[in-house]
PDB file of C-alpha atoms in Angstrom:
ATOM      1  CA  MET A   1       0.000   0.000   0.000  1.00 56.00           C
ATOM      2  CA  MET A   2       1.270   3.465  -0.901  1.00 73.00           C
ATOM      3  CA  ASN A   3       1.921   5.876   1.952  1.00 93.00           C
ATOM      4  CA  PHE A   4      -0.142   9.036   1.625  1.00 98.00           C
ATOM      5  CA  SER A   5       0.525  12.344   3.376  1.00 98.00           C
ATOM      6  CA  GLN A   6      -1.289  15.570   4.116  1.00 98.00           C
ATOM      7  CA  GLY A   7      -1.023  17.779   1.041  1.00 99.00           C
ATOM      8  CA  ASP A   8      -0.957  14.951  -1.510  1.00 99.00           C
ATOM      9  CA  ILE A   9      -3.139  15.378  -4.577  1.00 99.00           C
ATOM     10  CA  ILE A  10      -4.510  11.980  -5.508  1.00 98.00           C
ATOM     11  CA  LYS A  11      -6.706  10.296  -8.090  1.00 98.00           C
ATOM     12  CA  ILE A  12      -9.190   7.690  -6.864  1.00 97.00           C
ATOM     13  CA  SER A  13     -10.486   5.019  -9.219  1.00 93.00           C
ATOM     14  CA  ASN A  14     -13.960   5.685 -10.626  1.00 92.00           C
ATOM     15  CA  LEU A  15     -13.920   9.353  -9.532  1.00 93.00           C
ATOM     16  CA  LYS A  16     -13.471  12.105 -12.108  1.00 94.00           C
ATOM     17  CA  ASP A  17     -11.977  14.808  -9.899  1.00 96.00           C
ATOM     18  CA  ALA A  18      -8.628  14.838  -8.144  1.00 98.00           C
ATOM     19  CA  MET A  19      -8.701  14.933  -4.342  1.00 98.00           C
ATOM     20  CA  LEU A  20      -6.547  16.755  -1.792  1.00 99.00           C
ATOM     21  CA  VAL A  21      -5.498  14.763   1.294  1.00 99.00           C
ATOM     22  CA  VAL A  22      -6.209  16.989   4.314  1.00 99.00           C
ATOM     23  CA  SER A  23      -5.842  14.653   7.325  1.00 98.00           C
ATOM     24  CA  LYS A  24      -2.861  15.069   9.626  1.00 97.00           C
ATOM     25  CA  ASN A  25      -0.045  12.613   8.963  1.00 98.00           C
ATOM     26  CA  GLU A  26      -0.309  11.161  12.482  1.00 97.00           C
ATOM     27  CA  PHE A  27      -4.010  10.391  11.900  1.00 97.00           C
ATOM     28  CA  ILE A  28      -3.186   8.654   8.606  1.00 97.00           C
ATOM     29  CA  LYS A  29      -0.419   6.570  10.225  1.00 96.00           C
ATOM     30  CA  LYS A  30      -2.590   5.458  13.167  1.00 97.00           C
ATOM     31  CA  THR A  31      -5.806   4.724  11.254  1.00 97.00           C
ATOM     32  CA  GLY A  32      -4.730   3.867   7.702  1.00 96.00           C
ATOM     33  CA  VAL A  33      -7.484   6.115   6.321  1.00 97.00           C
ATOM     34  CA  PHE A  34      -7.564   9.809   5.443  1.00 98.00           C
ATOM     35  CA  HIS A  35      -9.911  12.693   4.694  1.00 98.00           C
ATOM     36  CA  VAL A  36      -9.950  14.376   1.298  1.00 99.00           C
ATOM     37  CA  CYS A  37     -11.551  17.387  -0.339  1.00 98.00           C
ATOM     38  CA  PRO A  38     -12.416  17.340  -4.036  1.00 98.00           C
ATOM     39  CA  LEU A  39     -10.381  19.605  -6.313  1.00 98.00           C
ATOM     40  CA  LEU A  40     -12.628  21.177  -8.935  1.00 98.00           C
ATOM     41  CA  GLU A  41     -11.488  23.091 -12.001  1.00 95.00           C
ATOM     42  CA  ASN A  42     -12.961  26.483 -12.904  1.00 92.00           C
ATOM     43  CA  TYR A  43     -14.670  26.923  -9.539  1.00 94.00           C
ATOM     44  CA  ALA A  44     -14.978  30.334  -7.896  1.00 94.00           C
ATOM     45  CA  GLU A  45     -12.819  30.979  -4.843  1.00 95.00           C
ATOM     46  CA  GLY A  46     -14.557  31.674  -1.525  1.00 96.00           C
ATOM     47  CA  PRO A  47     -14.247  31.160   2.249  1.00 96.00           C
ATOM     48  CA  LEU A  48     -14.539  27.359   1.897  1.00 98.00           C
ATOM     49  CA  HIS A  49     -13.313  27.145  -1.697  1.00 98.00           C
ATOM     50  CA  ILE A  50      -9.525  27.491  -1.654  1.00 98.00           C
ATOM     51  CA  LYS A  51      -7.420  27.655  -4.833  1.00 98.00           C
ATOM     52  CA  VAL A  52      -4.393  25.359  -4.759  1.00 98.00           C
ATOM     53  CA  ARG A  53      -1.604  24.472  -7.165  1.00 98.00           C
ATOM     54  CA  GLY A  54       0.645  21.457  -6.846  1.00 98.00           C
ATOM     55  CA  VAL A  55       4.392  21.458  -7.411  1.00 97.00           C
ATOM     56  CA  LYS A  56       3.775  19.676 -10.754  1.00 98.00           C
ATOM     57  CA  ASP A  57       1.139  22.301 -11.700  1.00 95.00           C
ATOM     58  CA  THR A  58      -1.983  20.290 -10.870  1.00 96.00           C
ATOM     59  CA  SER A  59      -4.460  22.982  -9.868  1.00 96.00           C
ATOM     60  CA  GLY A  60      -8.031  23.398  -8.746  1.00 98.00           C
ATOM     61  CA  THR A  61     -10.264  24.674  -5.997  1.00 98.00           C
ATOM     62  CA  ALA A  62     -10.459  22.600  -2.809  1.00 99.00           C
ATOM     63  CA  ILE A  63     -14.124  22.321  -1.843  1.00 99.00           C
ATOM     64  CA  CYS A  64     -13.614  22.223   1.925  1.00 98.00           C
ATOM     65  CA  GLU A  65     -17.216  21.541   2.957  1.00 98.00           C
ATOM     66  CA  GLN A  66     -17.243  18.266   0.979  1.00 98.00           C
ATOM     67  CA  LEU A  67     -14.896  16.256   3.224  1.00 98.00           C
ATOM     68  CA  LYS A  68     -14.811  12.541   2.513  1.00 98.00           C
ATOM     69  CA  LEU A  69     -13.113   9.690   4.386  1.00 98.00           C
ATOM     70  CA  ILE A  70     -11.110   7.360   2.132  1.00 97.00           C
ATOM     71  CA  ASP A  71      -9.802   3.892   2.912  1.00 96.00           C
ATOM     72  CA  PRO A  72      -6.966   3.372   0.410  1.00 95.00           C
ATOM     73  CA  SER A  73      -7.045  -0.389   1.034  1.00 92.00           C
ATOM     74  CA  ALA A  74     -10.603  -0.448  -0.354  1.00 93.00           C
ATOM     75  CA  ARG A  75     -10.126   2.097  -3.173  1.00 92.00           C
ATOM     76  CA  SER A  76      -7.409   2.321  -5.777  1.00 94.00           C
ATOM     77  CA  CYS A  77      -5.610   5.622  -5.069  1.00 96.00           C
ATOM     78  CA  LYS A  78      -2.628   7.155  -6.845  1.00 97.00           C
ATOM     79  CA  ARG A  79      -0.597  10.222  -5.854  1.00 97.00           C
ATOM     80  CA  ILE A  80      -0.316  12.635  -8.785  1.00 98.00           C
ATOM     81  CA  ASP A  81       1.040  15.790  -7.144  1.00 98.00           C
ATOM     82  CA  ARG A  82       1.597  17.565  -3.844  1.00 98.00           C
ATOM     83  CA  VAL A  83       0.728  21.095  -2.660  1.00 98.00           C
ATOM     84  CA  PRO A  84       3.197  23.329  -0.790  1.00 98.00           C
ATOM     85  CA  TYR A  85       2.860  23.600   2.987  1.00 97.00           C
ATOM     86  CA  HIS A  86       1.380  27.130   2.962  1.00 97.00           C
ATOM     87  CA  MET A  87      -1.499  25.966   0.750  1.00 97.00           C
ATOM     88  CA  ILE A  88      -2.431  23.001   2.943  1.00 98.00           C
ATOM     89  CA  MET A  89      -2.366  25.418   5.908  1.00 98.00           C
ATOM     90  CA  ASN A  90      -4.981  27.611   4.166  1.00 98.00           C
ATOM     91  CA  VAL A  91      -7.181  24.601   3.421  1.00 98.00           C
ATOM     92  CA  SER A  92      -6.812  23.240   6.977  1.00 97.00           C
ATOM     93  CA  ASP A  93      -7.744  26.636   8.433  1.00 97.00           C
ATOM     94  CA  ALA A  94     -10.910  26.728   6.304  1.00 98.00           C
ATOM     95  CA  ILE A  95     -11.883  23.196   7.378  1.00 98.00           C
ATOM     96  CA  GLN A  96     -11.211  23.963  11.036  1.00 97.00           C
ATOM     97  CA  GLY A  97     -13.481  27.004  10.712  1.00 95.00           C
ATOM     98  CA  ILE A  98     -16.410  24.720   9.853  1.00 96.00           C
ATOM     99  CA  PHE A  99     -16.166  23.069  13.281  1.00 94.00           C
ATOM    100  CA  GLU A 100     -15.476  26.082  15.522  1.00 92.00           C
ATOM    101  CA  TYR A 101     -17.954  27.036  18.210  1.00 90.00           C
ATOM    102  CA  ASP A 102     -20.419  29.867  17.506  1.00 84.00           C
TER     103      ASP A 102
END
């Protein structure tokens, strides 16, 4: 099984859009699963829609409110790119904002 990390951009079999791995690395190591956000092309930026670009130029808008839990042992996943640290920080901040107290 491939090791995935926070900030990886992956393709999952039978899904059209790329996904951004957003779970902390420690969570991935302990559980073997991870959370992703879909990366959509030509999608307007907003508070929960964060533009990202990978080091290999894969780009899109992370749709932070559409978190999904992926078990890579049950789905065929392939890493295609990786986003820089400052971009995953922006996405993580947006996701954290969903769960803050009012």
